[in-house]
Tab-separated table of C-alpha atoms in Angstrom:
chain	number	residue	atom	x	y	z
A	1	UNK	CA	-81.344	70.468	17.949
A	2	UNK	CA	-77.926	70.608	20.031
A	3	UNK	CA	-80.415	72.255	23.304
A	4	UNK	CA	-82.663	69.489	22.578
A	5	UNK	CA	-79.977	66.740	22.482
A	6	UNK	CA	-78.754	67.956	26.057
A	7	UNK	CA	-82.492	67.526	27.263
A	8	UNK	CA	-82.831	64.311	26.277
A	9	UNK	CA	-79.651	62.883	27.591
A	10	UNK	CA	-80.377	64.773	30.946
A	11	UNK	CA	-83.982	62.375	30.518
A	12	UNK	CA	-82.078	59.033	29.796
A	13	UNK	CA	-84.055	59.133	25.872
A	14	UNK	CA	-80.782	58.029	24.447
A	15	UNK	CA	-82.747	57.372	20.889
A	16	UNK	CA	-83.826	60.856	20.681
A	17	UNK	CA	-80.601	62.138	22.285
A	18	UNK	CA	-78.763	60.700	18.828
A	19	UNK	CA	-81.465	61.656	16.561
A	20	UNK	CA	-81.115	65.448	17.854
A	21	UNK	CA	-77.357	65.107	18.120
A	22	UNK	CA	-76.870	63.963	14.553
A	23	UNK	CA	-79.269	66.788	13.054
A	24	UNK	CA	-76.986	69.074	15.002
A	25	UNK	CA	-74.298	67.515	13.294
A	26	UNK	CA	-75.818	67.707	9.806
A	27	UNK	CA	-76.787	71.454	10.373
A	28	UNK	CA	-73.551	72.903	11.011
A	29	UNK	CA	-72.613	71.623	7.573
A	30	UNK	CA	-75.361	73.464	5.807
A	31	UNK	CA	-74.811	76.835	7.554
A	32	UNK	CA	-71.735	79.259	8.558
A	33	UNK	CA	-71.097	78.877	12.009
A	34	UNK	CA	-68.679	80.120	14.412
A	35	UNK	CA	-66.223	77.767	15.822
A	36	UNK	CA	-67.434	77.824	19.475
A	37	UNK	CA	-70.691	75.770	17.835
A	38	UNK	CA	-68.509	73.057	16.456
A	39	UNK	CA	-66.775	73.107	19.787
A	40	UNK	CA	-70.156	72.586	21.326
A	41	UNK	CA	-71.382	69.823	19.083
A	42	UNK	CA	-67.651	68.178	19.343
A	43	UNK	CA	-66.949	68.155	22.755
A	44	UNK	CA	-70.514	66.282	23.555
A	45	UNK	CA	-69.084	63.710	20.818
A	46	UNK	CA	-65.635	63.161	22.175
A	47	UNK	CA	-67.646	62.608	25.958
A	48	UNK	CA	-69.339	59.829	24.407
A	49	UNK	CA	-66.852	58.272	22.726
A	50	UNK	CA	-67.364	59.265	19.805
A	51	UNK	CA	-63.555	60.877	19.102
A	52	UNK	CA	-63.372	60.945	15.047
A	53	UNK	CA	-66.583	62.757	14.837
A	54	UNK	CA	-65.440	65.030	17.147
A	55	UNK	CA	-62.004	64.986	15.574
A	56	UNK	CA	-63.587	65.452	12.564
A	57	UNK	CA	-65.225	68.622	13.825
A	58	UNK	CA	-62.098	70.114	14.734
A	59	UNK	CA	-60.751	69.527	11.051
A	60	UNK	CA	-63.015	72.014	9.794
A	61	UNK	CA	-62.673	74.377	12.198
A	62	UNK	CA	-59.876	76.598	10.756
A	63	UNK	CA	-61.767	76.279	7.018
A	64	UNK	CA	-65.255	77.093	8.793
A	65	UNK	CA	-63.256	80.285	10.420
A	66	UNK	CA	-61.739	81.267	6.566
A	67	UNK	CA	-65.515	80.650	5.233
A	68	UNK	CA	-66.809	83.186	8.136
A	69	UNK	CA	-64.019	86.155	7.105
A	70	UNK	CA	-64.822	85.239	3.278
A	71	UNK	CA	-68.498	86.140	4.205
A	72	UNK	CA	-68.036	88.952	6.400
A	73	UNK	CA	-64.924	90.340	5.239
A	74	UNK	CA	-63.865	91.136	8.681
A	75	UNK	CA	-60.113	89.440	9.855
A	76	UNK	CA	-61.002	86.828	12.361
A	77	UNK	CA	-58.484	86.494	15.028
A	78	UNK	CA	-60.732	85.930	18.216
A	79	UNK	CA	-60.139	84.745	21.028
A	80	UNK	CA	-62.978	83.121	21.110
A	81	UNK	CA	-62.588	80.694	18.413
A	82	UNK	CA	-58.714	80.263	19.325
A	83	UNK	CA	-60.447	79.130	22.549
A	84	UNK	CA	-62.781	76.744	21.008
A	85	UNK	CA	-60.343	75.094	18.964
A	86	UNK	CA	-58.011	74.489	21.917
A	87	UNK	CA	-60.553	73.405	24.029
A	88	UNK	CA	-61.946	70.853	21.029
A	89	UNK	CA	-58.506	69.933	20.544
A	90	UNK	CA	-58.106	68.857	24.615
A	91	UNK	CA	-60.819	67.034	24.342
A	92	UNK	CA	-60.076	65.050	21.394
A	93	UNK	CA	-56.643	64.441	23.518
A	94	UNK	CA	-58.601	63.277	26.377
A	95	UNK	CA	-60.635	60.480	24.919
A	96	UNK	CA	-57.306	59.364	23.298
A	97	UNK	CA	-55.571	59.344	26.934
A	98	UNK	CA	-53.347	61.969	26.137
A	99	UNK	CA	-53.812	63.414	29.355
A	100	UNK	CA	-50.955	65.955	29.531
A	101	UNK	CA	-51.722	66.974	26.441
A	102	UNK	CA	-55.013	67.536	26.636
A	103	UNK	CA	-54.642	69.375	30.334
A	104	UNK	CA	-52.104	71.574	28.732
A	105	UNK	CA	-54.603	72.513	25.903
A	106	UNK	CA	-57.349	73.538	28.589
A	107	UNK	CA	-55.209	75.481	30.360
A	108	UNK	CA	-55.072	77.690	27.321
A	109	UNK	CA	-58.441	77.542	26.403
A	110	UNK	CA	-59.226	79.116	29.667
A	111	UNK	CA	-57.008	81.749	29.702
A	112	UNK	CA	-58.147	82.556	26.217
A	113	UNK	CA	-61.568	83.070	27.567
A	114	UNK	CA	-62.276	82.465	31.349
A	115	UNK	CA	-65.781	80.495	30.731
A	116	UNK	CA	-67.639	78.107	32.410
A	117	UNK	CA	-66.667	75.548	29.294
A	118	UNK	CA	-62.900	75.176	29.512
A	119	UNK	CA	-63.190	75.069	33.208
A	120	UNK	CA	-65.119	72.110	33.260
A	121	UNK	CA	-63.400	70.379	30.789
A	122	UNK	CA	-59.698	71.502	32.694
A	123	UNK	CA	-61.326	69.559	35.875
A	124	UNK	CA	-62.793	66.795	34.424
A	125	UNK	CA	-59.596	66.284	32.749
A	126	UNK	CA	-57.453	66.189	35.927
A	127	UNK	CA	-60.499	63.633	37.120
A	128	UNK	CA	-59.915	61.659	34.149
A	129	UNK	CA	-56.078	61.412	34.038
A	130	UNK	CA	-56.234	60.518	38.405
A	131	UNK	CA	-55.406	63.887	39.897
A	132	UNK	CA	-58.025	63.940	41.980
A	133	UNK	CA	-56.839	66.649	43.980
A	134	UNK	CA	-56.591	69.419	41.537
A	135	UNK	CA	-59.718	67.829	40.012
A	136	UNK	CA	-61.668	69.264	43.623
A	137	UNK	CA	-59.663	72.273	43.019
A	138	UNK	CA	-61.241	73.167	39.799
A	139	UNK	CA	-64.855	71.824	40.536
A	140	UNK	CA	-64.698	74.142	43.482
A	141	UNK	CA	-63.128	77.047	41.482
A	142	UNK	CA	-65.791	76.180	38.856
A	143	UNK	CA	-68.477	76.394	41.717
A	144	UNK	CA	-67.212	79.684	43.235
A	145	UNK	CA	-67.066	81.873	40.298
A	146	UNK	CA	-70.796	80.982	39.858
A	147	UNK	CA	-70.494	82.162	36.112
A	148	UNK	CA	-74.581	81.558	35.378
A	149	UNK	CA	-77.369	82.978	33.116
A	150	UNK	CA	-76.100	80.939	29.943
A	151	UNK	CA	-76.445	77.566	28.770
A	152	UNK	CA	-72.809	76.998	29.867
A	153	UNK	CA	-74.710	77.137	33.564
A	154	UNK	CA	-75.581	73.473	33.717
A	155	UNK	CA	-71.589	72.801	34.106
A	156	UNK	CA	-71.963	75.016	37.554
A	157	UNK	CA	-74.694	72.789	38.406
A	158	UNK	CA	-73.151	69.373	37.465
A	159	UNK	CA	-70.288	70.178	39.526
A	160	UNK	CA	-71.494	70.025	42.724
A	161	UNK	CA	-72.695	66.267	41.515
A	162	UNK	CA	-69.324	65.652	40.253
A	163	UNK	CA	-67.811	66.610	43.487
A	164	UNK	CA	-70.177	64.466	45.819
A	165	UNK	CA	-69.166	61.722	43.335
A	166	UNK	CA	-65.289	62.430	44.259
A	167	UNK	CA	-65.864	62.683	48.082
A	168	UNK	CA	-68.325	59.595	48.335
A	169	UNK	CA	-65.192	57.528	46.109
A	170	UNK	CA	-62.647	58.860	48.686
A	171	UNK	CA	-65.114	57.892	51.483
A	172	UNK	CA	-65.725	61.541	52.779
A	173	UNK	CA	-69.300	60.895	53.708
A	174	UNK	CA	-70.247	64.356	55.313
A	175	UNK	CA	-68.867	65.816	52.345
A	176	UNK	CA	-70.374	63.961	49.914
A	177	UNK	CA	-73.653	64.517	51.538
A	178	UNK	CA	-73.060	68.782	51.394
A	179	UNK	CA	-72.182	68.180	47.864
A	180	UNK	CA	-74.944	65.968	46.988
A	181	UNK	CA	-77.331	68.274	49.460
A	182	UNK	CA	-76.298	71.178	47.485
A	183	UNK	CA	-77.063	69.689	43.963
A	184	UNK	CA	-80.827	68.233	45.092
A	185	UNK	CA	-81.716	71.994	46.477
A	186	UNK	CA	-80.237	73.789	42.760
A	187	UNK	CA	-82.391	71.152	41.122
A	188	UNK	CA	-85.917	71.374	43.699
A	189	UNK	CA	-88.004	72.029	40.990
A	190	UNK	CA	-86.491	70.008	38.160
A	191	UNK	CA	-88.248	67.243	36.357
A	192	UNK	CA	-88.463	64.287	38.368
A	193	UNK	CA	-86.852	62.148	35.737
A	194	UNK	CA	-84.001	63.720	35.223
A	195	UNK	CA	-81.101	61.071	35.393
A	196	UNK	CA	-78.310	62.922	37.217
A	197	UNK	CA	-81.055	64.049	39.869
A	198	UNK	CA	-82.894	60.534	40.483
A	199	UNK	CA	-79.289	59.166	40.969
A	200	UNK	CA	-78.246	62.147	43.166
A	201	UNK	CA	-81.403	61.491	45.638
A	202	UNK	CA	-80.776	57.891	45.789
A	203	UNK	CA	-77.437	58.325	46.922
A	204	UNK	CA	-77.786	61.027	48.770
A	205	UNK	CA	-80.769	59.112	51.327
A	206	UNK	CA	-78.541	56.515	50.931
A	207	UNK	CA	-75.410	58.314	52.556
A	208	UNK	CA	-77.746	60.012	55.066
A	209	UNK	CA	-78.902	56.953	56.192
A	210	UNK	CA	-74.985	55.517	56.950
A	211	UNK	CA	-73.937	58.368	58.674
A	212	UNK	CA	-76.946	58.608	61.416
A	213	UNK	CA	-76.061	54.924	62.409
């Protein structure tokens, strides 16, 4: 359900992005899950907007982590799920514009674990709060580790969007256009209705077409 929420949104089928989204949501209350799965379902949440759910989410991470050492009865103290709360927790700072904060909490979450995850949300936090400059630094960090071959690989991909997005804003044209060049040739085969790569193209011929005048 979560996998098929991310491929609708990617399609613009907002309906069936919420439908999948909320049987996600509904699942993880039925089963045993580790906390990186409420981290998953919680961070999409707090991106829309949606910052009690995902606050909520982040309540019942440390009882969800007590029900998964009652069950096993193995100690839990991962890094992993230290990681995903931290990262759940920035998050749930971000969308309440507690930008230090939130930063701060990211930082930790990635040097917990060193994923593709915490990375992007570290950048897009710095985007958020107007740092724009460390914002490029971590989209192009994100970029160069090319971390790939898990689902956490459509961040690697996204950044090069986000970062013809930043150049374009801060009228950087030619770099906009590698950006934005580099993106469209990733995504050559991808469905031609994918939103992020219909907008891409558009503004990508678009730039093209300033600079040769």
């Amino acid at each position: 359900h979560l996998y098929l929420a991310t491929v609708f949104k990617g399609k613009g089928m907002m309906d069936e992005f919420e439908e999948e989204l909320n049987a996600a949501k509904r699942l993880q209350m039925e089963l045993t899950l580790a906390p990186s799965w409420l981290e998953s379902i919680g961070k999409i949440y707090a991106r829309i907007g949606r910052i009690e759910e995902a606050s909520q989410l982040l309540d019942d991470m440390p009882a969800r982590i007590h029900d998964l050492v009652a069950s096993s009865g193995v100690a839990r103290s991962n890094r992993g799920d230290q990681a995903a709360y931290k990262l759940l927790s920035g998050e749930v700072q971000l969308g309440r514009k507690n930008y230090d904060e939130a930063i701060e909490l990211f930082e930790i979450s990635y040097k917990l674990i060193e994923g593709n995850d915490a990375l992007e949300s570290l950048a897009y936090g710095y985007l958020v709060s107007g740092n724009v400059d460390e914002a490029i630094s971590k989209y192009q960090e994100l970029i160069a580790r090319k971390n790939l071959g898990h689902e956490a690989q459509e961040y690697w991909i996204l950044a090069h969007k986000q970062l013809g997005e930043i150049y374009e804003a801060k009228g950087e044209v030619e770099k906009a256009i590698e950006y934005y060049q580099q993106f469209v040739d990733i995504w050559k085969e991808g469905d031609e209705d994918l939103v992020d790569l219909i907008n891409v193209k558009t503004r990508l011929a678009e730039l093209q077409g300033r600079s040769k005048k």
